[in-house]
Short mmCIF file of C-alpha atoms and ligand atoms in Angstrom, two decimals:
data_model
loop_
_atom_site.label_atom_id
_atom_site.label_comp_id
_atom_site.label_asym_id
_atom_site.label_seq_id
_atom_site.Cartn_x
_atom_site.Cartn_y
_atom_site.Cartn_z
CA MET A 1 -14.35 -26.46 30.58
CA ASN A 2 -11.52 -23.84 30.21
CA GLU A 3 -10.10 -22.34 27.14
CA ARG A 4 -7.19 -24.86 27.09
CA GLU A 5 -9.31 -27.71 27.52
CA SER A 6 -11.46 -26.97 24.85
CA LEU A 7 -8.63 -27.56 22.38
CA GLN A 8 -9.21 -31.14 23.27
CA GLN A 9 -12.22 -31.06 20.86
CA ALA A 10 -10.27 -29.71 17.98
CA LYS A 11 -10.95 -31.41 14.91
CA ARG A 12 -9.35 -29.59 12.12
CA VAL A 13 -5.74 -28.32 12.65
CA VAL A 14 -3.39 -25.66 10.97
CA ILE A 15 0.26 -26.06 11.83
CA LYS A 16 2.55 -23.40 10.42
CA ILE A 17 6.25 -24.09 10.40
CA GLY A 18 8.86 -21.28 9.77
CA THR A 19 11.98 -21.54 8.07
CA ARG A 20 14.13 -21.40 11.23
CA VAL A 21 12.19 -24.35 12.63
CA ILE A 22 12.50 -26.63 9.91
CA THR A 23 16.12 -25.92 8.90
CA ASP A 24 18.98 -27.11 11.33
CA PRO A 25 22.12 -24.97 12.33
CA ALA A 26 23.99 -26.70 9.40
CA GLY A 27 21.56 -25.20 7.10
CA GLY A 28 19.85 -28.07 5.61
CA LEU A 29 16.26 -29.26 6.41
CA ASP A 30 16.11 -30.74 9.95
CA GLU A 31 15.25 -34.34 9.42
CA GLY A 32 14.72 -34.83 13.20
CA PHE A 33 12.27 -32.28 13.16
CA LEU A 34 10.36 -33.61 10.45
CA ARG A 35 10.58 -37.11 11.83
CA GLY A 36 8.96 -35.82 15.00
CA LEU A 37 6.24 -33.71 13.32
CA ALA A 38 5.14 -36.86 11.20
CA GLU A 39 4.84 -38.81 13.91
CA GLN A 40 2.60 -36.39 15.80
CA VAL A 41 0.50 -35.73 12.76
CA ALA A 42 0.12 -39.57 12.82
CA ARG A 43 -1.44 -39.37 16.11
CA LEU A 44 -3.61 -36.62 15.26
CA LEU A 45 -4.97 -38.48 12.53
CA GLU A 46 -5.69 -41.55 14.53
CA ARG A 47 -7.72 -39.19 16.88
CA GLY A 48 -10.06 -38.36 13.93
CA CYS A 49 -8.14 -35.04 13.36
CA GLU A 50 -7.88 -33.55 9.99
CA VAL A 51 -4.36 -31.62 9.33
CA VAL A 52 -3.34 -28.91 7.00
CA ILE A 53 0.78 -27.85 7.03
CA ILE A 54 1.85 -24.51 5.73
CA THR A 55 5.60 -24.98 5.46
CA SER A 56 8.42 -22.48 4.71
CA GLY A 57 11.99 -23.57 3.73
CA ALA A 58 11.99 -23.43 -0.25
CA VAL A 59 13.75 -20.31 -0.67
CA HIS A 60 16.45 -21.48 1.84
CA LEU A 61 17.03 -24.68 0.27
CA GLY A 62 17.17 -23.38 -3.13
CA ARG A 63 19.72 -20.62 -1.82
CA ARG A 64 21.73 -23.23 -0.63
CA ALA A 65 21.90 -25.47 -3.81
CA LEU A 66 22.48 -22.58 -6.10
CA GLN A 67 24.96 -21.00 -3.67
CA VAL A 68 23.27 -17.64 -3.85
CA LYS A 69 24.65 -15.04 -1.25
CA ARG A 70 21.55 -13.29 0.00
CA LYS A 71 23.18 -9.76 -0.19
CA LYS A 72 23.42 -10.13 -3.87
CA GLU A 73 19.89 -11.54 -4.19
CA SER A 74 17.56 -10.13 -7.11
CA ILE A 75 14.08 -10.90 -6.64
CA SER A 76 13.97 -13.29 -9.70
CA LEU A 77 16.98 -15.27 -8.00
CA ARG A 78 14.79 -15.41 -4.93
CA GLN A 79 12.16 -16.78 -7.24
CA ALA A 80 14.37 -19.22 -8.76
CA ALA A 81 15.79 -20.47 -5.39
CA ALA A 82 11.91 -20.93 -4.40
CA ALA A 83 11.55 -23.02 -7.62
CA VAL A 84 14.74 -25.12 -6.88
CA GLY A 85 13.91 -25.51 -3.20
CA GLN A 86 10.15 -26.48 -3.42
CA PRO A 87 10.46 -29.83 -4.71
CA GLU A 88 12.87 -30.64 -2.34
CA VAL A 89 11.06 -29.55 0.64
CA MET A 90 8.16 -31.98 -0.77
CA HIS A 91 10.38 -34.72 -1.26
CA ARG A 92 11.23 -34.63 2.28
CA TYR A 93 7.70 -34.30 3.28
CA ILE A 94 6.70 -37.19 1.11
CA GLU A 95 9.55 -39.26 2.96
CA ALA A 96 8.73 -38.26 6.48
CA PHE A 97 5.02 -38.59 6.35
CA GLY A 98 5.56 -41.47 4.04
CA ALA A 99 6.99 -43.57 6.87
CA HIS A 100 3.60 -43.29 8.72
CA ASN A 101 1.62 -44.52 5.63
CA ILE A 102 0.43 -40.57 5.45
CA ARG A 103 -0.30 -39.12 1.92
CA VAL A 104 0.86 -35.54 1.50
CA ALA A 105 -0.22 -33.06 -1.26
CA GLN A 106 1.53 -29.76 -2.48
CA ILE A 107 -0.67 -26.72 -2.90
CA LEU A 108 1.12 -23.29 -3.83
CA LEU A 109 -0.71 -20.04 -3.57
CA THR A 110 -0.61 -16.54 -4.14
CA MET A 111 -2.47 -13.59 -2.86
CA GLU A 112 -4.04 -13.29 -5.94
CA ASP A 113 -5.46 -16.55 -5.67
CA MET A 114 -7.20 -15.39 -2.57
CA ARG A 115 -8.32 -11.78 -3.45
CA GLU A 116 -11.12 -12.91 -5.87
CA ARG A 117 -13.89 -14.74 -4.06
CA ARG A 118 -14.36 -17.43 -6.90
CA ARG A 119 -10.72 -18.51 -6.95
CA TYR A 120 -10.94 -18.33 -2.99
CA LEU A 121 -13.75 -20.88 -3.00
CA HIS A 122 -11.87 -22.99 -5.53
CA VAL A 123 -8.92 -23.31 -3.28
CA ARG A 124 -11.27 -23.89 -0.38
CA ASN A 125 -12.90 -26.67 -2.03
CA THR A 126 -9.87 -28.30 -3.05
CA LEU A 127 -8.55 -28.22 0.39
CA GLU A 128 -11.77 -29.83 1.52
CA ALA A 129 -11.81 -32.65 -0.88
CA LEU A 130 -8.03 -33.57 0.11
CA LEU A 131 -9.02 -33.52 3.80
CA SER A 132 -12.06 -35.67 3.30
CA ASN A 133 -9.73 -38.20 1.29
CA ARG A 134 -7.44 -38.28 4.43
CA VAL A 135 -4.59 -36.49 2.65
CA VAL A 136 -2.35 -33.60 4.40
CA PRO A 137 -1.98 -30.82 2.43
CA VAL A 138 1.37 -28.99 2.69
CA VAL A 139 0.84 -25.37 1.68
CA ASN A 140 3.32 -22.87 0.93
CA GLU A 141 3.26 -19.52 -1.24
CA ASN A 142 4.07 -20.00 -4.67
CA ASP A 143 7.15 -17.69 -4.55
CA SER A 144 8.23 -18.26 -7.92
CA VAL A 145 5.25 -16.54 -9.54
CA SER A 146 4.26 -14.05 -7.17
CA GLY A 147 5.18 -10.40 -8.07
CA GLU A 148 5.59 -7.95 -5.41
CA ALA A 149 2.08 -6.85 -5.80
CA VAL A 150 0.69 -10.11 -5.21
CA THR A 151 2.67 -11.58 -2.35
CA PHE A 152 1.38 -12.69 0.80
CA GLY A 153 5.16 -11.50 2.13
CA GLU A 154 5.48 -14.08 4.73
CA ASN A 155 3.69 -17.31 5.54
CA ASP A 156 2.25 -16.19 8.79
CA LYS A 157 -0.52 -14.23 6.81
CA LEU A 158 -0.80 -17.18 4.53
CA ALA A 159 -1.50 -19.51 7.62
CA GLY A 160 -3.95 -17.24 8.87
CA VAL A 161 -5.87 -16.80 5.54
CA VAL A 162 -5.68 -20.98 4.97
CA ALA A 163 -6.86 -21.30 8.57
CA ALA A 164 -9.90 -18.87 8.41
CA SER A 165 -11.06 -20.03 5.10
CA THR A 166 -11.17 -23.61 6.27
CA GLN A 167 -12.88 -23.11 9.19
CA ALA A 168 -10.11 -24.71 11.27
CA ASP A 169 -10.73 -24.98 15.06
CA VAL A 170 -6.99 -24.37 15.67
CA LEU A 171 -3.90 -22.74 14.15
CA ILE A 172 -0.71 -23.59 15.58
CA PHE A 173 2.22 -21.53 14.88
CA LEU A 174 5.52 -23.42 15.32
CA SER A 175 8.21 -20.62 16.22
CA ASP A 176 11.85 -20.29 17.66
CA GLN A 177 10.16 -18.80 20.83
CA ALA A 178 8.17 -20.45 23.32
CA GLY A 179 5.37 -17.97 22.70
CA LEU A 180 4.46 -14.39 23.08
CA PHE A 181 6.35 -12.56 25.81
CA THR A 182 5.55 -9.14 27.72
CA SER A 183 8.67 -7.71 26.13
CA ASP A 184 11.28 -9.30 23.69
CA PRO A 185 13.08 -12.18 25.64
CA ARG A 186 16.46 -11.89 23.35
CA THR A 187 17.12 -8.53 24.91
CA ASN A 188 15.21 -8.68 28.06
CA PRO A 189 15.71 -11.25 30.70
CA GLY A 190 12.73 -10.20 32.81
CA ALA A 191 10.36 -10.91 29.89
CA GLU A 192 7.36 -13.17 31.04
CA LEU A 193 5.36 -15.65 28.63
CA ILE A 194 1.84 -14.52 28.23
CA SER A 195 -0.23 -17.72 28.48
CA THR A 196 -3.56 -16.20 26.98
CA VAL A 197 -4.80 -13.34 24.78
CA GLN A 198 -8.40 -12.59 24.92
CA PRO A 199 -10.25 -11.23 21.76
CA GLY A 200 -9.50 -7.73 20.90
CA GLU A 201 -6.64 -7.27 23.55
CA ASP A 202 -4.02 -4.63 22.72
CA LEU A 203 -0.70 -6.08 22.35
CA SER A 204 1.35 -3.31 20.88
CA SER A 205 3.42 -3.40 23.61
CA CYS A 206 4.64 -7.11 23.19
CA ALA A 207 5.18 -7.14 19.69
CA GLY A 208 9.01 -8.69 19.38
CA SER A 209 11.24 -7.61 16.79
CA ALA A 210 11.32 -9.38 13.45
CA GLY A 211 12.96 -12.78 13.33
CA GLY A 212 16.35 -13.63 12.02
CA PRO A 213 17.90 -13.38 8.57
CA GLU A 214 16.21 -16.38 7.27
CA SER A 215 12.83 -15.63 8.69
CA LEU A 216 10.50 -12.97 6.74
CA GLY A 217 7.60 -13.34 9.62
CA GLY A 218 8.91 -12.17 13.05
CA MET A 219 6.71 -11.70 16.10
CA ALA A 220 5.04 -8.75 15.07
CA LYS A 221 3.60 -10.61 11.91
CA LYS A 222 2.80 -13.51 13.81
CA ILE A 223 0.54 -11.73 16.27
CA ALA A 224 -1.30 -9.68 13.44
CA ALA A 225 -2.09 -12.84 11.58
CA ALA A 226 -2.94 -14.65 15.00
CA GLN A 227 -5.43 -12.11 16.13
CA THR A 228 -7.20 -11.83 12.37
CA ALA A 229 -7.45 -15.69 12.53
CA ALA A 230 -9.02 -15.46 16.18
CA ASP A 231 -11.21 -12.84 15.05
CA CYS A 232 -12.60 -15.32 12.68
CA GLY A 233 -13.18 -18.12 15.31
CA VAL A 234 -10.05 -20.00 14.98
CA ALA A 235 -8.24 -20.53 18.19
CA VAL A 236 -4.22 -19.95 17.78
CA VAL A 237 -1.31 -21.04 19.63
CA ILE A 238 2.26 -19.97 19.17
CA ALA A 239 4.41 -22.43 20.77
CA ASP A 240 7.98 -23.40 20.51
CA GLY A 241 8.57 -25.88 17.54
CA ALA A 242 11.67 -27.54 19.21
CA GLU A 243 9.67 -28.51 22.13
CA PRO A 244 9.10 -32.49 22.05
CA GLN A 245 5.36 -33.60 21.35
CA VAL A 246 4.31 -29.63 21.24
CA VAL A 247 1.44 -30.25 18.54
CA VAL A 248 0.00 -33.29 20.68
CA ARG A 249 0.50 -31.35 23.93
CA VAL A 250 -1.41 -28.33 22.44
CA LEU A 251 -4.36 -30.63 21.62
CA ASP A 252 -4.28 -32.17 24.96
CA GLY A 253 -4.95 -28.90 26.45
CA ASP A 254 -1.59 -28.36 28.14
CA ALA A 255 -0.62 -24.97 28.92
CA VAL A 256 1.98 -24.51 26.37
CA GLY A 257 2.91 -21.45 24.41
CA THR A 258 0.30 -18.37 24.03
CA LEU A 259 -3.31 -19.12 23.23
CA PHE A 260 -5.17 -16.65 21.47
CA VAL A 261 -8.94 -17.35 22.34
CA PRO A 262 -11.30 -17.15 19.37
CA GLY A 263 -13.97 -14.56 19.00
CA GLN A 264 -17.18 -15.49 17.66
CA PRO A 265 -17.23 -17.33 14.44
CA THR A 266 -17.84 -15.35 11.45
CA GLN A 267 -19.70 -16.19 8.23
CA ALA A 268 -17.78 -17.51 5.43
CA ARG A 269 -17.98 -14.08 3.20
CA LYS A 270 -16.97 -12.22 6.22
CA GLN A 271 -14.03 -14.30 6.93
CA TRP A 272 -13.03 -13.81 3.36
CA MET A 273 -13.29 -10.24 3.77
CA ALA A 274 -11.25 -9.96 6.76
CA THR A 275 -8.38 -12.24 5.84
CA ALA A 276 -7.93 -12.64 1.85
CA THR A 277 -8.17 -9.35 0.41
CA GLU A 278 -5.97 -6.58 0.64
CA PRO A 279 -8.22 -3.45 0.40
CA THR A 280 -6.62 -0.58 -1.69
CA GLY A 281 -9.10 2.11 -0.35
CA ALA A 282 -10.60 3.32 2.96
CA VAL A 283 -13.17 5.57 4.36
CA VAL A 284 -12.82 7.62 7.45
CA VAL A 285 -15.95 7.75 9.76
CA ASP A 286 -16.87 10.08 12.76
CA ALA A 287 -17.10 9.07 16.42
CA GLY A 288 -20.78 8.50 16.25
CA ALA A 289 -20.78 6.39 13.30
CA LYS A 290 -17.78 4.32 14.62
CA ALA A 291 -19.82 3.72 17.90
CA ALA A 292 -22.79 2.77 15.96
CA LEU A 293 -21.04 0.04 13.75
CA GLN A 294 -19.05 -1.26 16.63
CA GLN A 295 -22.19 -2.18 18.60
CA ARG A 296 -23.54 -5.64 18.62
CA ASP A 297 -26.06 -6.01 15.89
CA GLY A 298 -24.80 -2.73 15.12
CA ALA A 299 -25.82 -0.15 12.05
CA SER A 300 -24.94 -0.08 8.53
CA LEU A 301 -22.48 2.66 7.29
CA LEU A 302 -24.42 5.46 5.97
CA PRO A 303 -23.09 8.57 3.98
CA ARG A 304 -23.73 10.73 6.74
CA GLY A 305 -21.04 9.26 9.10
CA ILE A 306 -18.30 9.61 6.41
CA ILE A 307 -15.75 12.39 6.74
CA ASP A 308 -13.03 11.49 4.60
CA VAL A 309 -12.25 8.98 1.43
CA LYS A 310 -8.68 7.34 0.67
CA GLY A 311 -7.24 5.53 -1.83
CA ASP A 312 -9.39 4.40 -4.88
CA PHE A 313 -11.72 1.99 -5.38
CA GLU A 314 -14.72 0.72 -7.36
CA ALA A 315 -18.24 -0.26 -6.18
CA GLY A 316 -18.32 -4.00 -4.98
CA ASP A 317 -14.34 -3.63 -3.74
CA VAL A 318 -13.59 -4.36 -0.15
CA ILE A 319 -12.59 -1.18 1.68
CA ARG A 320 -11.03 -0.55 5.08
CA ILE A 321 -13.15 1.46 7.56
CA LEU A 322 -11.16 3.71 9.82
CA GLY A 323 -12.21 5.67 12.74
CA PRO A 324 -11.45 9.35 13.42
CA ASP A 325 -7.79 8.59 14.64
CA GLY A 326 -7.13 6.96 11.20
CA SER A 327 -7.15 3.13 12.54
CA GLU A 328 -8.75 0.47 11.06
CA PHE A 329 -11.70 -0.93 12.98
CA ALA A 330 -13.69 -2.74 10.11
CA ARG A 331 -13.90 -3.54 6.65
CA GLY A 332 -16.72 -4.16 4.25
CA GLN A 333 -17.81 -4.40 0.60
CA THR A 334 -18.98 -0.91 -0.84
CA ASN A 335 -22.15 -0.06 -2.84
CA TYR A 336 -20.43 3.12 -4.34
CA ALA A 337 -16.86 3.77 -5.80
CA ALA A 338 -14.50 6.02 -4.29
CA PRO A 339 -15.48 9.37 -6.22
CA GLU A 340 -19.13 8.90 -5.40
CA VAL A 341 -18.34 8.32 -1.76
CA HIS A 342 -16.72 11.51 -1.79
CA ARG A 343 -19.66 13.40 -3.11
CA ILE A 344 -22.18 11.75 -0.71
CA GLN A 345 -20.15 11.67 2.44
CA GLY A 346 -21.81 13.81 5.00
CA ALA A 347 -25.13 13.65 3.23
CA HIS A 348 -28.55 12.00 4.10
CA SER A 349 -29.36 8.88 2.46
CA SER A 350 -32.28 10.63 1.05
CA GLN A 351 -30.01 12.76 -0.73
CA ILE A 352 -28.26 10.26 -2.78
CA GLU A 353 -30.22 10.38 -5.70
CA GLU A 354 -30.12 13.98 -5.90
CA ILE A 355 -26.59 14.32 -5.68
CA LEU A 356 -25.49 11.36 -7.96
CA ARG A 357 -28.30 11.32 -10.18
CA HIS A 358 -29.01 7.91 -9.95
CA VAL A 359 -30.96 5.65 -7.64
CA GLY A 360 -28.77 3.73 -5.15
CA GLN A 361 -28.42 1.67 -2.11
CA PRO A 362 -29.04 3.82 1.28
CA GLU A 363 -26.00 2.59 2.80
CA VAL A 364 -22.45 2.84 1.63
CA VAL A 365 -21.64 -0.38 3.45
CA HIS A 366 -24.26 -2.80 4.40
CA ARG A 367 -24.16 -4.42 7.68
CA ASP A 368 -24.32 -7.81 6.22
CA TYR A 369 -21.33 -7.35 4.27
CA MET A 370 -19.14 -5.82 7.08
CA VAL A 371 -16.74 -7.49 9.53
CA MET A 372 -15.18 -5.81 12.57
CA THR A 373 -11.43 -6.23 12.43
CA THR A 374 -8.95 -6.13 15.36
CA PRO A 375 -7.28 -2.64 15.39
CA GLN A 376 -3.85 -2.80 14.17
CA GLY A 377 -2.65 0.68 14.41
CA PRO A 378 -3.01 3.76 12.13
CA SER A 379 -3.36 2.58 8.27
CA GLU A 380 -1.10 4.44 5.92
N1 LIG B 1 7.55 -19.10 1.28
C1 LIG B 1 9.18 -18.86 1.71
C2 LIG B 1 9.72 -20.31 1.49
O1 LIG B 1 9.23 -21.36 1.50
C3 LIG B 1 8.98 -18.54 3.29
C4 LIG B 1 8.57 -17.18 3.60
C5 LIG B 1 8.33 -17.09 5.32
O2 LIG B 1 9.59 -17.20 5.74
O3 LIG B 1 7.61 -16.43 5.71
O4 LIG B 1 10.81 -20.28 1.90
#
């Protein structure tokens, strides 16, 4: 069975719909698109699939209702627009899906809900309970309460987090482009559609520009979210939302859009570390330590391999692990706070007690609390 055909076995499906896909040129919600989506979801449910939708459109509809000019928009006005638009988005989903006797449920999330593991597990359990009751959860960011520090920023990332946390088989990004191209197809007529991306492939040369004025994502953000979800074992497809029956075709194994082949599924705790947390600090390791950590069944991170500490963190926080060139290759939960790591960096584990004057773990990050991540360029 090839990689496309294996999508026919997918049971749990997450579909992400961006503002530019769900709105029509006149600026309202595209009723035809929503009807087509509901009809396809009905077919998936008949096949025994479970479906989660991540939708945008709230801010856009709210802006229209309040007649807000984007240029003059403050953060609180954007949040007010989301509050006005969100019930309207749900109203349209209830109508379109109700025509097929499908019940939908609204879930609004902030990054903060996902950062703390206990809250994250509550969200995951709620989604599980909805799915086992044949309800289609319709998820959006809770824009009206997300302060700047706790925002996902765009729904691409949110979709990746939801897909990984629910251990979805496939995440489908419905985009206004046919998939990922070798270069930006809007400016380069020779750009070619990339059909398949293998785990860990370097895509830095194909990341297109950011989307249009209504969209916060853009192709570069989609690629980052897609690679993270694929690292966690979720197959990801980016495809053209305007193409008829596109979701059904993806799940029939047709060669539509770009498929990110999933890596090995990771344990639930590791998925959370890779997707749901925004680490505030990092350690830089030498080339030898990097190679040892990257090996299959590799080592734990010992103080000896650490050459620098960045940012601030407490024991128990998730931190980035950077190679000597400053790019992230792993994340993990640290046993030591930043000032302690600073003091023991370069030392042998047997010296930890003498340096810190208390007995501690021999490793800074234990192997079981570490996850490899796809390189995403130097971290600031
Ligand atoms: N959450 C925003 C909305 O509903 C959209 C964010 C995005 O476009 O990624 O309008």
